[in-house]
XYZ file of C-alpha atoms in Angstrom:
704
model
C -46.702 -82.528 -28.760
C -47.415 -83.798 -32.264
C -46.120 -82.155 -35.434
C -45.031 -82.959 -39.004
C -42.465 -81.257 -41.310
C -43.747 -77.707 -42.017
C -47.198 -77.941 -40.492
C -48.035 -78.185 -36.842
C -50.996 -80.289 -35.591
C -53.456 -79.028 -33.094
C -52.247 -81.295 -30.285
C -49.981 -79.635 -27.759
C -49.154 -81.652 -24.760
C -46.668 -79.750 -22.572
C -44.670 -81.001 -19.662
C -46.782 -80.617 -16.497
C -45.957 -78.409 -13.586
C -48.233 -77.958 -10.661
C -49.050 -74.344 -9.576
C -47.171 -73.079 -6.538
C -48.713 -69.652 -5.823
C -46.993 -67.236 -3.730
C -48.502 -63.905 -2.664
C -46.236 -60.929 -1.957
C -47.775 -57.599 -0.577
C -46.177 -54.215 -0.956
C -47.897 -50.995 -0.017
C -51.260 -52.629 0.430
C -51.184 -54.300 -2.974
C -50.846 -58.048 -3.385
C -48.972 -59.745 -6.163
C -49.628 -63.361 -7.109
C -46.603 -65.426 -8.446
C -48.345 -68.524 -9.801
C -45.147 -70.491 -10.569
C -42.834 -69.395 -7.655
C -41.318 -72.806 -7.453
C -39.387 -72.201 -10.650
C -37.272 -69.744 -8.829
C -35.391 -72.682 -7.323
C -33.497 -73.857 -10.329
C -31.604 -76.479 -8.352
C -34.776 -78.447 -7.361
C -34.520 -81.813 -9.179
C -38.136 -81.784 -10.328
C -37.612 -78.227 -11.752
C -34.471 -79.558 -13.576
C -36.629 -82.403 -15.074
C -39.302 -79.942 -16.244
C -36.763 -77.690 -17.858
C -35.217 -80.598 -19.655
C -38.478 -81.698 -20.807
C -39.304 -78.178 -22.189
C -35.929 -78.111 -23.980
C -36.447 -81.536 -25.447
C -39.823 -80.528 -26.631
C -38.078 -77.662 -28.391
C -35.527 -79.838 -30.050
C -38.345 -82.104 -31.266
C -40.241 -79.171 -32.686
C -37.234 -78.153 -34.698
C -35.744 -81.649 -35.514
C -37.691 -82.534 -38.564
C -38.540 -79.050 -39.730
C -37.805 -78.717 -43.533
C -38.141 -74.901 -43.303
C -35.454 -74.788 -40.642
C -33.112 -76.974 -42.784
C -33.686 -74.528 -45.674
C -32.956 -71.486 -43.739
C -29.869 -73.136 -42.086
C -28.413 -73.848 -45.499
C -29.244 -70.263 -46.869
C -27.748 -68.640 -43.777
C -24.631 -70.767 -44.033
C -24.181 -69.462 -47.559
C -24.515 -65.990 -46.605
C -22.198 -66.174 -43.658
C -19.597 -68.253 -45.588
C -19.124 -65.256 -47.816
C -17.894 -63.271 -44.774
C -15.876 -65.917 -43.108
C -12.289 -64.871 -43.210
C -12.943 -61.288 -42.659
C -11.312 -59.282 -39.974
C -12.772 -59.010 -36.547
C -11.698 -57.083 -33.214
C -9.682 -54.608 -35.292
C -7.694 -52.287 -33.136
C -5.324 -49.518 -33.961
C -2.760 -48.363 -31.622
C -1.421 -44.767 -30.945
C 1.367 -45.523 -33.374
C -1.020 -46.581 -36.103
C -0.176 -50.217 -35.808
C -2.956 -52.686 -36.695
C -3.986 -55.661 -34.510
C -6.752 -57.831 -35.579
C -8.180 -61.371 -35.786
C -8.415 -63.349 -39.093
C -10.377 -66.572 -39.433
C -8.287 -69.358 -40.471
C -10.682 -71.966 -42.286
C -8.181 -74.732 -42.043
C -7.576 -74.368 -38.390
C -11.267 -73.175 -37.880
C -10.110 -70.493 -35.495
C -9.386 -66.844 -35.375
C -5.796 -66.040 -35.412
C -4.010 -62.669 -34.265
C -2.498 -60.739 -36.972
C -0.375 -57.522 -36.960
C 0.642 -54.710 -39.400
C 3.158 -52.024 -38.456
C 1.121 -49.751 -40.580
C -1.813 -49.702 -43.016
C 0.551 -50.219 -46.101
C 2.927 -52.668 -44.364
C 3.076 -56.272 -44.613
C 0.708 -58.538 -42.553
C 2.173 -60.880 -40.132
C 0.581 -63.812 -38.233
C 1.312 -63.160 -34.714
C -0.385 -65.581 -32.451
C -2.258 -68.972 -32.740
C -4.152 -69.399 -29.571
C -4.746 -73.124 -30.188
C -1.102 -73.983 -29.498
C -1.277 -72.927 -25.848
C -5.035 -73.310 -25.359
C -6.207 -76.212 -27.517
C -9.446 -76.675 -25.424
C -10.313 -73.125 -25.583
C -8.697 -71.302 -28.505
C -11.374 -68.652 -29.115
C -10.297 -65.074 -28.643
C -13.222 -62.712 -27.636
C -11.350 -59.633 -26.484
C -8.367 -57.696 -27.796
C -6.668 -54.473 -26.408
C -3.051 -53.435 -27.409
C -1.034 -51.311 -25.135
C -0.289 -47.637 -26.047
C 3.258 -48.431 -27.203
C 1.856 -51.454 -29.170
C 4.384 -53.920 -27.662
C 1.737 -55.968 -25.606
C -1.655 -57.085 -26.457
C -4.150 -58.259 -23.941
C -6.292 -61.228 -25.268
C -9.501 -62.490 -23.747
C -10.405 -66.178 -24.039
C -13.980 -67.238 -24.572
C -15.713 -67.438 -21.151
C -17.924 -70.411 -22.390
C -20.912 -68.876 -20.656
C -19.286 -68.191 -17.430
C -19.508 -64.665 -16.039
C -15.806 -63.923 -15.892
C -13.101 -64.685 -18.523
C -9.424 -65.277 -18.699
C -6.968 -62.507 -20.050
C -3.588 -63.415 -21.324
C -0.784 -60.981 -22.405
C 1.024 -61.468 -25.657
C 4.549 -59.738 -25.972
C 5.086 -58.756 -29.524
C 8.852 -58.238 -28.992
C 9.538 -61.616 -27.435
C 6.917 -63.372 -29.536
C 5.508 -65.251 -26.625
C 2.654 -65.201 -23.981
C 3.784 -63.687 -20.731
C 3.383 -65.903 -17.584
C 0.635 -63.809 -15.838
C -2.827 -64.766 -16.317
C -5.583 -62.403 -15.327
C -8.858 -63.968 -14.024
C -11.974 -62.717 -12.323
C -12.452 -60.060 -15.090
C -15.411 -59.470 -17.396
C -14.616 -57.217 -20.381
C -18.238 -56.320 -20.727
C -18.198 -54.756 -17.271
C -14.669 -53.336 -17.571
C -11.753 -54.350 -19.640
C -7.982 -53.758 -19.644
C -7.052 -50.070 -19.174
C -3.370 -49.807 -20.184
C -1.348 -47.338 -18.042
C -0.081 -44.478 -20.161
C 3.601 -45.750 -20.079
C 2.390 -49.333 -20.986
C 4.126 -50.585 -17.848
C 0.901 -52.315 -16.673
C -2.768 -51.917 -16.488
C -5.948 -51.402 -14.321
C -8.870 -53.637 -14.476
C -12.166 -54.324 -12.619
C -11.749 -57.267 -10.275
C -14.791 -59.359 -9.279
C -14.021 -61.407 -5.980
C -17.515 -62.828 -5.910
C -18.302 -64.799 -9.060
C -20.436 -67.694 -7.604
C -23.868 -67.157 -8.958
C -25.438 -69.175 -6.084
C -24.264 -66.513 -3.485
C -26.124 -63.503 -2.509
C -23.108 -61.213 -3.146
C -22.613 -62.480 -6.624
C -20.886 -59.783 -8.988
C -20.954 -57.378 -5.990
C -18.176 -55.703 -3.933
C -15.975 -55.437 -7.157
C -13.078 -52.955 -7.197
C -10.351 -51.885 -9.500
C -6.783 -53.154 -9.206
C -3.547 -52.187 -10.633
C -1.210 -54.786 -12.178
C 2.401 -54.129 -13.418
C 3.903 -56.472 -16.031
C 6.025 -59.169 -14.323
C 4.220 -59.066 -11.043
C 2.239 -61.943 -9.507
C -1.323 -61.463 -10.938
C -2.625 -62.748 -7.551
C -1.308 -59.532 -5.887
C -4.222 -57.404 -7.001
C -3.252 -54.028 -5.554
C -6.639 -52.115 -5.033
C -6.541 -48.729 -6.818
C -10.131 -47.691 -6.522
C -13.534 -48.825 -5.010
C -12.469 -50.078 -1.611
C -12.341 -46.735 0.061
C -15.277 -46.500 2.526
C -15.163 -42.726 2.370
C -16.602 -42.672 -1.202
C -19.573 -44.692 -0.190
C -19.739 -46.662 -3.484
C -22.643 -49.207 -3.226
C -21.720 -52.844 -3.268
C -23.825 -53.426 -6.497
C -21.997 -50.616 -8.429
C -18.813 -51.249 -10.438
C -15.727 -48.916 -9.490
C -14.070 -48.590 -12.837
C -11.095 -46.609 -14.028
C -10.503 -45.161 -17.546
C -7.243 -44.200 -19.344
C -7.202 -42.385 -22.575
C -3.650 -42.082 -23.934
C 0.011 -42.180 -23.329
C -0.062 -38.487 -22.450
C -2.485 -38.818 -19.624
C -1.655 -36.729 -16.641
C -4.985 -37.405 -14.947
C -6.970 -40.635 -14.530
C -10.746 -40.578 -14.252
C -12.576 -43.191 -11.981
C -16.406 -43.593 -11.789
C -18.959 -45.596 -9.983
C -20.799 -47.488 -12.634
C -24.402 -48.720 -12.557
C -27.482 -49.037 -14.828
C -28.021 -45.639 -16.616
C -26.067 -43.128 -18.407
C -24.712 -40.905 -15.672
C -22.283 -41.860 -12.883
C -20.454 -40.162 -10.129
C -16.760 -39.673 -10.972
C -13.489 -38.993 -9.328
C -10.097 -37.799 -10.634
C -6.402 -38.256 -9.468
C -3.079 -37.543 -10.957
C -1.477 -40.450 -12.962
C 1.776 -40.098 -10.894
C -0.093 -40.924 -7.687
C -2.123 -43.711 -9.228
C 0.937 -45.416 -10.525
C 2.520 -44.993 -7.088
C -0.419 -46.776 -5.603
C -1.436 -43.752 -3.528
C -4.108 -42.065 -5.568
C -5.748 -39.155 -3.836
C -9.195 -39.443 -5.581
C -11.104 -36.301 -5.594
C -14.802 -35.860 -6.520
C -15.045 -34.691 -10.215
C -18.569 -34.726 -11.768
C -21.793 -36.180 -10.421
C -24.886 -37.616 -11.893
C -26.557 -34.211 -11.752
C -24.169 -32.900 -14.419
C -25.846 -35.403 -16.870
C -22.470 -36.307 -18.391
C -22.405 -39.544 -20.394
C -20.092 -41.805 -18.633
C -18.395 -43.061 -21.778
C -18.047 -39.766 -23.575
C -15.309 -37.724 -21.745
C -11.713 -37.104 -22.798
C -8.765 -35.443 -21.141
C -6.743 -33.343 -23.517
C -3.945 -31.394 -21.755
C -5.473 -29.376 -19.023
C -9.019 -29.685 -20.375
C -11.868 -32.189 -19.939
C -14.003 -32.461 -23.079
C -17.312 -34.218 -22.643
C -20.936 -34.847 -23.915
C -23.823 -33.926 -21.658
C -27.593 -34.628 -22.061
C -29.947 -31.654 -22.578
C -33.572 -31.653 -23.355
C -32.721 -30.235 -26.809
C -30.406 -32.952 -28.070
C -27.120 -33.050 -26.082
C -24.028 -30.790 -26.082
C -20.290 -31.064 -26.336
C -18.684 -29.090 -23.662
C -15.202 -28.335 -22.190
C -13.964 -27.352 -18.671
C -10.544 -26.542 -17.181
C -9.465 -29.385 -14.974
C -7.707 -27.084 -12.571
C -10.719 -24.699 -12.349
C -13.708 -26.931 -12.978
C -17.100 -25.383 -13.273
C -19.472 -27.801 -14.802
C -22.417 -25.155 -14.393
C -20.684 -22.884 -16.849
C -18.707 -24.820 -19.360
C -17.602 -23.735 -22.714
C -20.165 -25.217 -25.218
C -18.556 -26.437 -28.422
C -21.481 -28.020 -30.168
C -25.227 -28.426 -29.781
C -27.743 -31.132 -30.997
C -31.555 -30.966 -31.256
C -34.433 -33.047 -30.111
C -34.784 -34.768 -33.549
C -31.050 -34.750 -34.306
C -29.174 -35.218 -31.141
C -25.303 -35.550 -30.817
C -24.639 -39.113 -29.997
C -20.840 -39.568 -30.266
C -17.602 -37.600 -30.310
C -14.001 -38.210 -30.418
C -10.884 -36.067 -29.617
C -7.630 -35.852 -31.602
C -4.509 -33.772 -30.997
C -6.137 -30.555 -32.481
C -9.720 -31.447 -33.555
C -12.917 -32.816 -32.347
C -15.240 -34.962 -34.488
C -18.803 -35.716 -33.612
C -22.005 -37.408 -35.048
C -25.532 -36.235 -35.131
C -28.207 -38.965 -35.721
C -31.581 -37.874 -37.057
C -34.067 -39.981 -35.282
C -31.328 -42.569 -34.757
C -31.101 -43.793 -38.373
C -29.582 -40.982 -40.365
C -26.004 -39.956 -39.608
C -24.218 -36.690 -40.250
C -20.581 -36.152 -39.448
C -18.915 -32.850 -38.148
C -15.590 -31.531 -37.392
C -14.542 -28.756 -34.851
C -11.148 -27.082 -35.494
C -8.621 -25.549 -33.368
C -10.609 -22.150 -33.600
C -13.874 -23.883 -32.434
C -15.352 -23.618 -35.898
C -17.892 -26.413 -36.843
C -17.977 -27.819 -40.416
C -19.863 -30.744 -41.821
C -17.978 -33.415 -43.667
C -19.270 -34.953 -46.723
C -20.077 -38.709 -46.608
C -19.909 -41.143 -49.422
C -23.575 -42.198 -48.761
C -26.243 -41.507 -46.092
C -25.360 -44.029 -43.331
C -27.627 -45.022 -40.519
C -24.696 -45.925 -38.045
C -21.211 -44.516 -37.589
C -18.442 -45.012 -35.081
C -14.920 -43.727 -34.858
C -11.589 -45.622 -34.742
C -7.834 -44.896 -34.294
C -8.205 -41.590 -32.578
C -5.821 -40.234 -29.997
C -4.809 -36.927 -28.529
C -1.229 -37.671 -29.473
C -1.944 -37.259 -33.171
C -4.581 -35.974 -35.719
C -5.229 -39.447 -37.412
C -8.821 -40.834 -37.105
C -11.110 -43.051 -39.063
C -14.860 -43.617 -39.144
C -16.866 -46.823 -39.748
C -20.097 -46.453 -41.620
C -23.072 -48.886 -41.882
C -26.793 -48.904 -42.830
C -29.741 -51.198 -43.163
C -28.749 -52.058 -46.799
C -25.195 -50.664 -46.763
C -22.410 -53.020 -45.721
C -19.850 -51.879 -43.065
C -17.060 -49.915 -44.560
C -14.064 -48.080 -42.845
C -12.853 -44.814 -43.966
C -9.679 -42.644 -43.027
C -10.363 -38.882 -42.494
C -7.701 -36.632 -43.707
C -6.893 -33.119 -42.194
C -9.128 -31.587 -44.847
C -12.086 -33.712 -43.826
C -12.054 -35.923 -46.939
C -12.944 -39.573 -46.520
C -10.940 -42.448 -48.227
C -11.546 -46.133 -47.892
C -9.139 -47.708 -45.534
C -9.150 -50.921 -47.486
C -7.927 -53.353 -44.812
C -11.219 -55.101 -44.210
C -12.766 -56.066 -47.605
C -16.407 -55.337 -48.319
C -18.498 -58.480 -49.105
C -20.749 -58.081 -52.023
C -24.253 -59.147 -51.807
C -25.831 -58.321 -55.228
C -29.089 -60.036 -54.369
C -29.887 -57.103 -51.944
C -29.374 -54.293 -54.454
C -33.084 -54.412 -55.158
C -33.973 -53.522 -51.421
C -34.948 -50.157 -50.377
C -35.335 -48.386 -46.909
C -38.338 -46.249 -45.863
C -38.536 -44.044 -42.795
C -42.153 -43.236 -41.588
C -43.498 -41.299 -38.570
C -46.232 -43.185 -36.684
C -48.573 -41.226 -34.407
C -48.650 -43.085 -31.104
C -51.463 -43.335 -28.535
C -50.672 -39.995 -27.140
C -49.963 -38.054 -30.241
C -46.114 -38.586 -30.036
C -44.527 -39.292 -33.357
C -42.599 -42.601 -33.470
C -39.919 -43.298 -36.021
C -40.417 -46.602 -37.975
C -37.793 -47.987 -40.300
C -38.900 -50.406 -43.084
C -36.826 -52.467 -45.448
C -38.391 -54.243 -48.463
C -38.054 -55.016 -52.179
C -38.652 -52.260 -54.680
C -41.225 -54.212 -56.402
C -43.293 -54.947 -53.155
C -46.895 -54.239 -53.480
C -49.162 -52.712 -50.712
C -51.719 -55.588 -50.776
C -52.046 -56.604 -47.094
C -50.355 -59.971 -47.866
C -46.815 -59.157 -46.928
C -45.159 -61.014 -44.166
C -43.496 -58.665 -41.623
C -40.605 -59.342 -39.213
C -40.520 -56.681 -36.407
C -37.382 -56.279 -34.290
C -37.871 -54.030 -31.333
C -35.848 -53.104 -28.094
C -36.672 -49.809 -26.472
C -34.644 -49.593 -23.168
C -31.567 -48.139 -21.500
C -31.587 -45.337 -23.990
C -29.979 -47.552 -26.689
C -31.126 -46.530 -30.171
C -32.182 -49.250 -32.620
C -29.370 -48.015 -35.008
C -29.402 -49.412 -38.608
C -27.156 -52.437 -39.113
C -26.259 -54.455 -42.156
C -27.071 -58.122 -41.647
C -27.144 -60.493 -44.621
C -29.382 -62.868 -42.470
C -32.033 -60.289 -41.617
C -31.978 -58.903 -45.237
C -32.779 -62.289 -46.507
C -36.348 -61.861 -45.066
C -36.865 -58.806 -47.173
C -35.243 -60.334 -50.337
C -37.538 -63.280 -50.077
C -40.549 -60.859 -50.226
C -41.188 -59.866 -46.756
C -40.926 -56.630 -44.848
C -38.356 -55.784 -41.973
C -39.749 -53.285 -39.442
C -37.728 -51.540 -36.847
C -39.911 -49.401 -34.392
C -37.882 -46.865 -32.579
C -40.037 -46.866 -29.461
C -39.621 -44.665 -26.326
C -37.081 -46.047 -23.891
C -34.457 -45.985 -26.722
C -32.309 -42.958 -27.510
C -33.523 -41.963 -30.933
C -34.742 -38.665 -30.083
C -32.308 -37.953 -27.296
C -32.323 -38.335 -23.451
C -35.990 -37.354 -23.128
C -36.924 -40.302 -25.486
C -35.290 -42.666 -23.004
C -36.903 -40.997 -20.029
C -40.426 -41.342 -21.591
C -39.890 -45.092 -21.659
C -38.799 -45.887 -18.115
C -40.302 -46.988 -14.845
C -43.776 -45.666 -14.378
C -44.180 -44.451 -17.945
C -42.726 -47.683 -19.445
C -46.140 -48.290 -21.138
C -45.161 -45.799 -23.761
C -42.691 -48.335 -25.118
C -45.346 -50.898 -25.761
C -47.996 -48.511 -26.782
C -45.493 -47.199 -29.370
C -44.931 -50.714 -30.699
C -48.589 -51.488 -30.952
C -49.203 -48.162 -32.811
C -46.433 -49.176 -35.326
C -48.058 -52.581 -35.842
C -51.426 -50.921 -36.405
C -49.900 -48.455 -38.826
C -48.635 -51.337 -40.973
C -52.071 -52.969 -41.027
C -54.022 -49.788 -41.547
C -51.698 -48.672 -44.508
C -51.952 -52.095 -46.137
C -48.328 -52.978 -45.725
C -49.662 -56.270 -44.082
C -52.643 -57.534 -42.031
C -53.069 -59.030 -38.655
C -51.727 -62.583 -38.342
C -48.746 -61.797 -40.668
C -46.631 -59.807 -38.071
C -43.720 -61.785 -36.424
C -42.386 -59.961 -33.286
C -38.821 -60.395 -32.269
C -36.650 -59.026 -29.454
C -33.966 -59.822 -26.914
C -32.819 -58.910 -23.382
C -34.562 -55.884 -21.952
C -36.703 -55.651 -25.049
C -38.797 -58.658 -23.636
C -40.809 -56.050 -21.492
C -41.793 -54.081 -24.542
C -42.578 -56.837 -26.782
C -44.221 -59.083 -24.031
C -46.546 -56.397 -23.006
C -47.564 -55.572 -26.601
C -48.413 -59.258 -26.998
C -50.318 -59.284 -23.747
C -52.455 -56.345 -24.672
C -52.920 -57.091 -28.429
C -52.182 -60.781 -28.974
C -54.304 -60.774 -32.205
C -52.030 -58.515 -33.924
C -49.064 -60.808 -33.973
C -48.488 -64.208 -35.654
C -45.546 -65.029 -33.379
C -43.531 -63.803 -30.445
C -39.765 -64.537 -30.290
C -37.309 -63.456 -27.777
C -33.711 -64.264 -26.960
C -32.517 -64.079 -23.280
C -35.573 -61.963 -22.612
C -36.613 -60.102 -19.337
C -40.127 -61.299 -18.800
C -40.621 -61.029 -14.985
C -39.008 -57.673 -14.080
C -41.094 -57.592 -10.811
C -39.732 -60.920 -9.813
C -36.130 -59.966 -10.470
C -36.312 -56.702 -8.654
C -38.137 -58.310 -5.615
C -35.722 -61.333 -5.447
C -32.930 -61.333 -2.703
C -30.419 -61.625 -5.514
C -31.600 -58.494 -7.421
C -30.090 -57.948 -10.876
C -27.609 -55.303 -9.867
C -28.689 -51.865 -10.505
C -31.396 -52.539 -13.048
C -33.822 -50.774 -10.821
C -32.515 -47.643 -12.233
C -34.230 -48.520 -15.560
C -37.319 -50.188 -14.231
C -38.020 -49.177 -10.721
C -37.658 -50.726 -7.364
C -40.228 -52.516 -4.987
C -39.000 -50.196 -2.195
C -40.791 -47.150 -3.690
C -44.617 -47.269 -3.827
C -45.040 -45.689 -7.257
C -42.063 -47.645 -8.951
C -43.542 -50.791 -7.409
C -46.775 -50.186 -9.242
C -44.798 -49.519 -12.506
C -43.002 -52.760 -12.098
C -46.286 -54.665 -11.800
C -47.750 -52.846 -14.818
C -44.873 -53.657 -17.025
C -44.268 -57.206 -16.075
C -45.434 -59.579 -19.102
C -45.423 -62.744 -16.664
C -47.749 -61.096 -14.194
C -50.114 -59.721 -16.890
C -50.799 -62.753 -18.831
C -54.718 -63.329 -19.050
C -56.438 -66.765 -18.576
C -58.308 -68.305 -21.506
C -56.764 -66.030 -24.135
C -55.607 -66.806 -27.624
C -51.923 -66.001 -27.782
C -49.718 -66.038 -30.753
C -46.973 -68.852 -31.300
C -44.246 -68.203 -28.744
C -40.645 -69.103 -28.751
C -38.298 -68.001 -25.889
C -34.581 -68.707 -26.014
C -33.102 -68.133 -22.553
C -29.573 -69.130 -21.380
C -28.883 -71.354 -18.510
C -25.636 -69.354 -17.839
C -27.125 -65.887 -18.114
C -25.501 -63.663 -15.520
C -28.189 -60.877 -15.941
C -31.440 -62.480 -16.409
C -31.958 -65.988 -14.604
C -33.431 -68.920 -16.530
C -36.417 -68.855 -14.185
C -37.554 -65.466 -15.658
C -38.398 -67.122 -19.095
C -39.486 -70.305 -17.490
C -42.225 -68.767 -15.296
C -43.600 -66.838 -18.409
C -43.727 -70.081 -20.531
C -45.325 -72.249 -17.799
C -48.067 -69.701 -17.248
C -48.536 -68.978 -21.050
C -48.897 -72.722 -21.757
C -51.486 -72.980 -18.973
C -53.477 -69.845 -20.057
C -53.217 -70.008 -23.951
C -56.381 -71.388 -25.701
C -55.095 -71.027 -29.359
C -53.641 -73.872 -31.249
C -50.249 -72.232 -31.146
C -46.890 -73.625 -30.100
C -45.592 -72.262 -26.848
C -41.758 -73.340 -26.772
C -38.888 -72.939 -24.407
C -35.602 -73.464 -26.178
C -32.843 -73.261 -23.677
C -29.188 -72.450 -24.616
C -26.859 -74.395 -22.348
C -23.612 -73.221 -23.831
C -23.523 -69.446 -23.750
C -24.425 -66.679 -21.390
C -26.322 -63.495 -21.983
C -24.320 -62.842 -25.026
C -24.254 -65.748 -27.487
C -20.417 -66.302 -28.098
C -20.667 -70.027 -29.133
C -19.325 -69.152 -32.660
C -20.475 -69.053 -36.385
C -22.453 -72.205 -36.368
C -24.307 -71.512 -33.102
C -25.287 -68.000 -34.439
C -26.591 -69.392 -37.705
C -28.520 -72.307 -35.912
C -30.062 -69.625 -33.567
C -31.273 -67.393 -36.536
C -32.444 -70.329 -38.531
C -34.741 -71.299 -35.693
C -35.845 -67.714 -35.164
C -36.765 -66.950 -38.810
C -38.165 -70.565 -39.514
C -40.433 -70.217 -36.367
C -41.684 -66.839 -37.653
C -42.277 -67.942 -41.258
C -43.908 -71.353 -40.162
C -46.465 -69.491 -37.826
C -47.731 -66.994 -40.215
C -51.523 -67.103 -40.106
C -52.801 -66.808 -43.722
């Protein structure tokens, strides 16, 4: 490779790797894997090739003046928010626990307030006991507020370490919990706060075929030996829980009389079980089947209040909030408390002592807030502005206090308390950072007609004075998987692109949840092509309506969004100036056909064991569908060497093949993260560096 400052020469000499084709045949169809040897990441020559690729990426960015400018600008933006509160938790007793950044010590420190109006106290500085790993990434107080579970940075490993801080004795307890991953299942405190339940992973060696499998929930009482690990759910053969599912347990409040357990996997709906708390605490739970996947109950949207179970279930017309009697369960004929619609589905709800609060999201970007009183009467609450995102905090069935967090594309995150009359007042604990330079930005929501006539929501952010002259540079962020909506978020770093004169574009493609469960189903498995066709339609809309032109559209995604974005680039490479992806899934067929399959992701993409789903996997695979002698846009993949969900070879294969096939004078870069896992947790500087590379790459490769 030869490059200088802000312009790249037309000479790209990539690290060489010979083809090692392997043919796999399923149901009479042959699939060619050109770079199969990359699957063996421990092979010395593969390590040499990967290191060479990463060195090439470092060389590309090393003397890039544009990167330096972005790095400085992003540091200035982020420095305004350093010192803000993070991981804020409110106990049942309305105690506040949170981290606050200490600029002198350069770490987050645990703070505590007895109540919102009470004095703030510094509680725990983790660098005293853990000088080599002082970063706290998880926080969960007990129901009585006397103990706080703290998770230390996993540093890219799959599991982390949990310590318990005792607020009364002002010290860390002796027990240390290992083999736990809070992303898969955190600390579930027992109602009386005498201990907790957590998901234990006995197999954490990524080189072994049973990696992450055969997990089960254990109960731990404070003061016991943490190695004791008394199984509480998941090891019973009679429940027939698959080895790659996650047998998790959920607790809700100090008043819990029942405990709910479920068999977690990819997807929204799980099989669940229920037992009395008394039996669970005694270690002899009599788990009984509760609800199954056929009830379409969202696994994270159910709450026990007294003798009732209140839950959210998926329906074709936008979801419902329902209620059943636990002692006389009838999920076929529940009491329906609230209904959504296809364009404005119910997406969240929370329960307090006497009320139920819930959220409707129009097309996933316009939030409205509602309250159901003790007489089941629904009222809409007045919000201070029209937010694009909302979530609740501080709720419990033990009281009627509750708060809501509001956010939007151009509206910074603010927390509000909701009084009994439904009025919202600013909580005030987390100060809002002012960004006056973004006051001239506006948002626009348009509906784009896709390939089959379906209307796809498209969110745009740009300056008020922007002209539709086909010269605007567009930065597209797309996802479209697992029913996850591309909800509005306030990011000073992203908004910088719009403030500098560009356009931010967020296509809400099928595979997400913006129009309810059906929107997700229309972007899964055999109909996954809807996801990238929706994206292509949105890009074409921007060109046809003079927002921009071909060659001025940078495409960014992460994780599962790699399928949507990668296939859009494969089918319409001329539309995009660059393709950038963090920890992306680029070879879903390879992952699902591997012996160490990625857990239950087949629920989203399909399995090679089914003839139709197999064909869908081949069709959606960006790696398999690259075309020889094609001009592809500049490409930057940023995988992690410690990713527990998507192995490094997934991106490596795609890059190797793309470098071989590409006939355009565009850079094809593999920038490997050797410090973090699937989630980048390396801290402020690492986040800034990552975004500086992403946006400078997008800017540098605009084809004017």
